[in-house]
Amino acid sequence: SDPCGDGIDQDCDGSDPECPAGCEPAPAITPCDARDDDCDGVVDNGNPGGGAACGESEGECNPGLLECRGGGLVCVGAQGRTFEVCDNKDNDCDSDIDEDTQFQTDINNCGSCGNVCDLDFAIPSCQGGACKIVACESGHLDDNGLAGDGCEFACSYRGPEICNGVDDDCDKSVDEGTTPPANFCNSNGECAGTTASCAGTLGWKCTYNDPDYENVEVSCDSKDNDCDGSVDEGFGVGSSCSNGEQGECRRGGQFVCNGGHDGVVCNAPTIGSGTPEECDGEDDDCDGSVDEGMDTDSVPAIPVTTAGGTVYVMQYEASRPDATSSAAGTIATHACARPNVLPWTNVTWDEAYDACCALNDSGTCSGSSGWQLCDASVWETACEAPSGMCTWGYEATCSSSQPTVCNGAEYDCDTGTPGIQDCIKTTGNAAFPACLADWGGSGEIYDLSGNVKEWTRTERGSALVHEIRGGSYNNVESGRSCAFDFTAADEIFKFPNTGFRCCYRP
């Protein structure tokens, strides 16, 4: 037979029978198994197996008691381990208190738990367990050297002390040790010898003695009567004036005191008449007009012997009449050829053609004579010099490579900037004294192998396309040779590195 309620299947039928009413339980002691083993109507009565202490007692951990619950022993009332926090307690019950806190460097627990480095107007740090000031916020200083009250001194450091009524150097003194600027006080006339004093927010102040002077300058006599540092200022003495003439006849001068010492006159000389008009962007004949009816013989041009006869080639790259060394100018009526001015670039072929033709008395081109854009063949002959053997327009050894003799891609026009910088230069620039085709006694033709490319009159496969010769400031030496004829463009195009040159055929 299988006794009931003992939890053992003694007859091997797969179950342990419950105790029926009136049946005596098998065990004498009820185990903790969530069953009514003793058939008294109570499950696990008497807390079987319970009552013993359980859990840890280290640090903040407190032991509990074992209780029979749900058929098993459970530790009830114990305080277990928690994460360690900075509270002067052993939260994780490992015999160490606050071991994870960096008391030497933690600004929230500097030296001890909860000691926060919150310093007024300061950027704090924790060093060696003590709050320190790393830096003060703008407008505050740590005047007393104590970290506890932060940057307690409100002051915006401006620099060394100056006379302005402000504590510039934040030393709690105002305007101390300041020295007036040299020659601050008026030393003219009766005011000489006055010393400046600091007047706070008013700055330096000069207190003058009462001089014997005119309150307002009334005499034009080369004296500083009112002691204001200026002589005869009420009359405009020294101001610019002119003789009233036009153009190159205009002369400047200054107003000077008149003989009566009560006014001024202009001392500019009278010219009266000018000189014949030249191609220079100036009103040479003093009639109020520029370059009108000019003598084109004044345009510098060098005679070049060609197969078709002598052709006069502009000595310099063409420029606008009003060009200067720093500006290319704006006048587009006709071309000039002058040294030390910026050449005329960003010009279409049509504009270059018209600018050359405008040098003729008729203002236009007719036939093959007169002023006109240079033919490519004439241009090349001019570049090759009288020998006809020059590879480049160089003064000496003109058939040997000399990449920086002319203004090309190899020349660095700004040595202060890394790399080779390219830029346009003035005509006949002194930086390139040998950049010229030497035509002996006839003269020199400048910048044929560099600075700017040059439109020519020669067509290339179409009446609308024309050859460009000479190379420019951003072309390598091989592309600046006399015979290099690869470049051509439509007559409506314009380029920052392309200009032109005019030729005159008798």
mmCIF file of N, CA and C in Angstrom, residues 116-195:
data_model
loop_
_atom_site.group_PDB
_atom_site.id
_atom_site.type_symbol
_atom_site.label_atom_id
_atom_site.label_comp_id
_atom_site.label_asym_id
_atom_site.label_seq_id
_atom_site.Cartn_x
_atom_site.Cartn_y
_atom_site.Cartn_z
ATOM 1 N N VAL A 116 30.185 70.325 -3.788
ATOM 2 C CA VAL A 116 30.154 70.731 -5.197
ATOM 3 C C VAL A 116 30.968 72.006 -5.377
ATOM 4 N N CYS A 117 31.861 71.981 -6.346
ATOM 5 C CA CYS A 117 32.671 73.168 -6.646
ATOM 6 C C CYS A 117 31.843 74.129 -7.508
ATOM 7 N N ASP A 118 30.966 74.868 -6.881
ATOM 8 C CA ASP A 118 30.115 75.842 -7.572
ATOM 9 C C ASP A 118 30.588 77.225 -7.157
ATOM 10 N N LEU A 119 31.524 77.784 -7.928
ATOM 11 C CA LEU A 119 32.177 79.037 -7.569
ATOM 12 C C LEU A 119 31.596 80.181 -8.389
ATOM 13 N N ASP A 120 31.287 81.268 -7.739
ATOM 14 C CA ASP A 120 30.653 82.403 -8.407
ATOM 15 C C ASP A 120 31.547 82.962 -9.513
ATOM 16 N N PHE A 121 30.941 83.131 -10.693
ATOM 17 C CA PHE A 121 31.590 83.779 -11.843
ATOM 18 C C PHE A 121 32.929 83.127 -12.205
ATOM 19 N N ALA A 122 33.015 81.810 -11.987
ATOM 20 C CA ALA A 122 34.289 81.136 -12.243
ATOM 21 C C ALA A 122 34.055 79.795 -12.916
ATOM 22 N N ILE A 123 35.058 79.342 -13.633
ATOM 23 C CA ILE A 123 35.094 77.978 -14.159
ATOM 24 C C ILE A 123 35.896 77.159 -13.153
ATOM 25 N N PRO A 124 35.224 76.191 -12.437
ATOM 26 C CA PRO A 124 35.894 75.512 -11.328
ATOM 27 C C PRO A 124 36.588 74.219 -11.749
ATOM 28 N N SER A 125 37.438 73.733 -10.872
ATOM 29 C CA SER A 125 38.017 72.399 -10.993
ATOM 30 C C SER A 125 38.256 71.868 -9.585
ATOM 31 N N CYS A 126 38.445 70.551 -9.478
ATOM 32 C CA CYS A 126 38.781 69.921 -8.192
ATOM 33 C C CYS A 126 40.199 69.398 -8.313
ATOM 34 N N GLN A 127 41.089 69.925 -7.501
ATOM 35 C CA GLN A 127 42.487 69.539 -7.563
ATOM 36 C C GLN A 127 42.949 69.155 -6.158
ATOM 37 N N GLY A 128 43.371 67.886 -6.017
ATOM 38 C CA GLY A 128 43.832 67.413 -4.716
ATOM 39 C C GLY A 128 42.751 67.457 -3.654
ATOM 40 N N GLY A 129 41.494 67.308 -4.068
ATOM 41 C CA GLY A 129 40.395 67.300 -3.117
ATOM 42 C C GLY A 129 39.966 68.677 -2.665
ATOM 43 N N ALA A 130 40.416 69.726 -3.365
ATOM 44 C CA ALA A 130 40.029 71.094 -3.011
ATOM 45 C C ALA A 130 39.543 71.820 -4.256
ATOM 46 N N CYS A 131 38.530 72.662 -4.090
ATOM 47 C CA CYS A 131 37.990 73.425 -5.216
ATOM 48 C C CYS A 131 38.971 74.525 -5.610
ATOM 49 N N LYS A 132 39.242 74.619 -6.910
ATOM 50 C CA LYS A 132 40.157 75.619 -7.444
ATOM 51 C C LYS A 132 39.470 76.380 -8.574
ATOM 52 N N ILE A 133 40.006 77.570 -8.884
ATOM 53 C CA ILE A 133 39.496 78.379 -9.997
ATOM 54 C C ILE A 133 40.375 78.137 -11.213
ATOM 55 N N VAL A 134 39.764 77.628 -12.277
ATOM 56 C CA VAL A 134 40.500 77.452 -13.537
ATOM 57 C C VAL A 134 40.594 78.782 -14.270
ATOM 58 N N ALA A 135 39.480 79.487 -14.373
ATOM 59 C CA ALA A 135 39.444 80.777 -15.055
ATOM 60 C C ALA A 135 38.214 81.535 -14.582
ATOM 61 N N CYS A 136 38.289 82.840 -14.693
ATOM 62 C CA CYS A 136 37.152 83.683 -14.324
ATOM 63 C C CYS A 136 36.309 83.988 -15.555
ATOM 64 N N GLU A 137 35.019 84.141 -15.327
ATOM 65 C CA GLU A 137 34.144 84.554 -16.415
ATOM 66 C C GLU A 137 34.458 85.993 -16.793
ATOM 67 N N SER A 138 34.106 86.348 -18.031
ATOM 68 C CA SER A 138 34.370 87.698 -18.515
ATOM 69 C C SER A 138 33.732 88.730 -17.589
ATOM 70 N N GLY A 139 34.518 89.739 -17.247
ATOM 71 C CA GLY A 139 33.997 90.803 -16.394
ATOM 72 C C GLY A 139 34.234 90.583 -14.914
ATOM 73 N N HIS A 140 34.939 89.511 -14.529
ATOM 74 C CA HIS A 140 35.207 89.246 -13.121
ATOM 75 C C HIS A 140 36.646 88.779 -12.942
ATOM 76 N N LEU A 141 37.200 89.062 -11.769
ATOM 77 C CA LEU A 141 38.561 88.663 -11.436
ATOM 78 C C LEU A 141 38.575 88.068 -10.029
ATOM 79 N N ASP A 142 39.551 87.201 -9.769
ATOM 80 C CA ASP A 142 39.768 86.662 -8.423
ATOM 81 C C ASP A 142 40.777 87.567 -7.736
ATOM 82 N N ASP A 143 40.283 88.598 -7.097
ATOM 83 C CA ASP A 143 41.169 89.607 -6.530
ATOM 84 C C ASP A 143 41.823 89.138 -5.233
ATOM 85 N N ASN A 144 41.086 88.361 -4.401
ATOM 86 C CA ASN A 144 41.631 87.974 -3.097
ATOM 87 C C ASN A 144 42.354 86.638 -3.104
ATOM 88 N N GLY A 145 42.364 85.945 -4.233
ATOM 89 C CA GLY A 145 43.076 84.683 -4.328
ATOM 90 C C GLY A 145 42.423 83.530 -3.606
ATOM 91 N N LEU A 146 41.198 83.717 -3.143
ATOM 92 C CA LEU A 146 40.490 82.654 -2.436
ATOM 93 C C LEU A 146 39.481 82.014 -3.367
ATOM 94 N N ALA A 147 39.535 80.690 -3.437
ATOM 95 C CA ALA A 147 38.621 80.006 -4.347
ATOM 96 C C ALA A 147 37.195 79.988 -3.817
ATOM 97 N N GLY A 148 37.037 80.043 -2.509
ATOM 98 C CA GLY A 148 35.724 79.857 -1.917
ATOM 99 C C GLY A 148 34.683 80.851 -2.392
ATOM 100 N N ASP A 149 35.079 82.116 -2.600
ATOM 101 C CA ASP A 149 34.100 83.111 -3.045
ATOM 102 C C ASP A 149 34.191 83.371 -4.541
ATOM 103 N N GLY A 150 34.882 82.469 -5.264
ATOM 104 C CA GLY A 150 34.936 82.563 -6.721
ATOM 105 C C GLY A 150 35.652 83.820 -7.193
ATOM 106 N N CYS A 151 35.237 84.299 -8.345
ATOM 107 C CA CYS A 151 35.825 85.516 -8.926
ATOM 108 C C CYS A 151 34.981 86.692 -8.445
ATOM 109 N N GLU A 152 35.324 87.159 -7.270
ATOM 110 C CA GLU A 152 34.436 88.082 -6.552
ATOM 111 C C GLU A 152 34.531 89.526 -7.033
ATOM 112 N N PHE A 153 35.603 89.879 -7.769
ATOM 113 C CA PHE A 153 35.814 91.274 -8.146
ATOM 114 C C PHE A 153 35.282 91.508 -9.557
ATOM 115 N N ALA A 154 34.228 92.310 -9.646
ATOM 116 C CA ALA A 154 33.622 92.613 -10.952
ATOM 117 C C ALA A 154 34.424 93.711 -11.636
ATOM 118 N N CYS A 155 35.107 93.342 -12.728
ATOM 119 C CA CYS A 155 35.913 94.319 -13.466
ATOM 120 C C CYS A 155 36.261 93.733 -14.822
ATOM 121 N N SER A 156 36.097 94.511 -15.875
ATOM 122 C CA SER A 156 36.464 94.060 -17.220
ATOM 123 C C SER A 156 37.846 94.596 -17.549
ATOM 124 N N TYR A 157 38.818 93.714 -17.610
ATOM 125 C CA TYR A 157 40.194 94.134 -17.874
ATOM 126 C C TYR A 157 40.319 94.680 -19.294
ATOM 127 N N ARG A 158 40.791 95.891 -19.401
ATOM 128 C CA ARG A 158 40.925 96.532 -20.711
ATOM 129 C C ARG A 158 42.367 96.652 -21.167
ATOM 130 N N GLY A 159 43.282 96.484 -20.244
ATOM 131 C CA GLY A 159 44.685 96.627 -20.591
ATOM 132 C C GLY A 159 45.353 97.576 -19.611
ATOM 133 N N PRO A 160 46.518 98.082 -19.969
ATOM 134 C CA PRO A 160 47.210 99.028 -19.094
ATOM 135 C C PRO A 160 46.344 100.260 -18.828
ATOM 136 N N GLU A 161 46.571 100.859 -17.688
ATOM 137 C CA GLU A 161 45.768 102.017 -17.276
ATOM 138 C C GLU A 161 45.963 103.193 -18.227
ATOM 139 N N ILE A 162 44.858 103.802 -18.617
ATOM 140 C CA ILE A 162 44.899 105.021 -19.418
ATOM 141 C C ILE A 162 44.008 106.054 -18.744
ATOM 142 N N CYS A 163 44.116 107.272 -19.173
ATOM 143 C CA CYS A 163 43.346 108.361 -18.571
ATOM 144 C C CYS A 163 41.940 108.382 -19.159
ATOM 145 N N ASN A 164 40.978 107.787 -18.418
ATOM 146 C CA ASN A 164 39.596 107.743 -18.909
ATOM 147 C C ASN A 164 38.569 107.618 -17.791
ATOM 148 N N GLY A 165 39.003 107.726 -16.521
ATOM 149 C CA GLY A 165 38.072 107.602 -15.418
ATOM 150 C C GLY A 165 37.628 106.186 -15.150
ATOM 151 N N VAL A 166 38.341 105.204 -15.683
ATOM 152 C CA VAL A 166 37.979 103.796 -15.544
ATOM 153 C C VAL A 166 39.184 103.026 -15.000
ATOM 154 N N ASP A 167 38.894 102.009 -14.171
ATOM 155 C CA ASP A 167 39.964 101.135 -13.660
ATOM 156 C C ASP A 167 40.295 100.109 -14.741
ATOM 157 N N ASP A 168 41.108 100.486 -15.704
ATOM 158 C CA ASP A 168 41.384 99.634 -16.864
ATOM 159 C C ASP A 168 42.114 98.350 -16.484
ATOM 160 N N ASP A 169 43.096 98.457 -15.577
ATOM 161 C CA ASP A 169 43.901 97.279 -15.237
ATOM 162 C C ASP A 169 43.373 96.521 -14.020
ATOM 163 N N CYS A 170 42.156 96.912 -13.551
ATOM 164 C CA CYS A 170 41.470 96.175 -12.486
ATOM 165 C C CYS A 170 42.321 96.022 -11.223
ATOM 166 N N ASP A 171 42.975 97.118 -10.815
ATOM 167 C CA ASP A 171 43.736 97.083 -9.564
ATOM 168 C C ASP A 171 43.073 97.935 -8.488
ATOM 169 N N LYS A 172 41.806 98.304 -8.710
ATOM 170 C CA LYS A 172 40.990 99.099 -7.792
ATOM 171 C C LYS A 172 41.485 100.528 -7.660
ATOM 172 N N SER A 173 42.287 100.960 -8.613
ATOM 173 C CA SER A 173 42.700 102.358 -8.684
ATOM 174 C C SER A 173 42.378 102.878 -10.072
ATOM 175 N N VAL A 174 42.036 104.150 -10.148
ATOM 176 C CA VAL A 174 41.603 104.739 -11.416
ATOM 177 C C VAL A 174 42.627 105.763 -11.889
ATOM 178 N N ASP A 175 43.049 105.594 -13.145
ATOM 179 C CA ASP A 175 43.918 106.557 -13.830
ATOM 180 C C ASP A 175 45.273 106.737 -13.154
ATOM 181 N N GLU A 176 45.684 105.770 -12.321
ATOM 182 C CA GLU A 176 46.942 105.926 -11.608
ATOM 183 C C GLU A 176 48.121 105.684 -12.551
ATOM 184 N N GLY A 177 49.180 106.448 -12.348
ATOM 185 C CA GLY A 177 50.417 106.233 -13.086
ATOM 186 C C GLY A 177 50.343 106.510 -14.569
ATOM 187 N N THR A 178 49.347 107.242 -15.006
ATOM 188 C CA THR A 178 49.233 107.521 -16.441
ATOM 189 C C THR A 178 50.104 108.712 -16.819
ATOM 190 N N THR A 179 50.567 108.685 -18.049
ATOM 191 C CA THR A 179 51.434 109.750 -18.556
ATOM 192 C C THR A 179 50.797 110.367 -19.785
ATOM 193 N N PRO A 180 50.712 111.665 -19.849
ATOM 194 C CA PRO A 180 50.073 112.291 -21.020
ATOM 195 C C PRO A 180 50.868 112.016 -22.287
ATOM 196 N N PRO A 181 50.189 111.922 -23.414
ATOM 197 C CA PRO A 181 50.892 111.730 -24.685
ATOM 198 C C PRO A 181 51.850 112.886 -24.949
ATOM 199 N N ALA A 182 52.906 112.574 -25.647
ATOM 200 C CA ALA A 182 53.869 113.614 -25.996
ATOM 201 C C ALA A 182 53.202 114.673 -26.864
ATOM 202 N N ASN A 183 53.535 115.904 -26.602
ATOM 203 C CA ASN A 183 53.041 117.036 -27.399
ATOM 204 C C ASN A 183 51.514 117.100 -27.429
ATOM 205 N N PHE A 184 50.873 116.670 -26.307
ATOM 206 C CA PHE A 184 49.410 116.657 -26.289
ATOM 207 C C PHE A 184 48.845 118.077 -26.287
ATOM 208 N N CYS A 185 49.422 118.929 -25.493
ATOM 209 C CA CYS A 185 48.904 120.296 -25.403
ATOM 210 C C CYS A 185 49.423 121.153 -26.553
ATOM 211 N N ASN A 186 48.640 122.125 -26.879
ATOM 212 C CA ASN A 186 48.985 123.068 -27.935
ATOM 213 C C ASN A 186 50.252 123.820 -27.549
ATOM 214 N N SER A 187 51.224 123.766 -28.412
ATOM 215 C CA SER A 187 52.471 124.476 -28.127
ATOM 216 C C SER A 187 52.659 125.657 -29.064
ATOM 217 N N ASN A 188 51.584 126.039 -29.724
ATOM 218 C CA ASN A 188 51.676 127.148 -30.668
ATOM 219 C C ASN A 188 51.390 128.479 -29.982
ATOM 220 N N GLY A 189 51.916 129.509 -30.560
ATOM 221 C CA GLY A 189 51.610 130.865 -30.094
ATOM 222 C C GLY A 189 51.828 131.054 -28.614
ATOM 223 N N GLU A 190 50.832 131.686 -27.965
ATOM 224 C CA GLU A 190 50.921 131.997 -26.552
ATOM 225 C C GLU A 190 50.650 130.793 -25.663
ATOM 226 N N CYS A 191 50.347 129.647 -26.251
ATOM 227 C CA CYS A 191 49.988 128.463 -25.459
ATOM 228 C C CYS A 191 51.174 127.561 -25.171
ATOM 229 N N ALA A 192 52.342 127.911 -25.625
ATOM 230 C CA ALA A 192 53.508 127.055 -25.448
ATOM 231 C C ALA A 192 53.809 126.832 -23.972
ATOM 232 N N GLY A 193 54.246 125.608 -23.631
ATOM 233 C CA GLY A 193 54.659 125.282 -22.272
ATOM 234 C C GLY A 193 53.579 124.708 -21.390
ATOM 235 N N THR A 194 52.361 124.554 -21.884
ATOM 236 C CA THR A 194 51.273 124.013 -21.062
ATOM 237 C C THR A 194 51.426 122.504 -20.898
ATOM 238 N N THR A 195 51.179 121.995 -19.672
ATOM 239 C CA THR A 195 51.262 120.563 -19.381
ATOM 240 C C THR A 195 49.867 119.989 -19.179
#
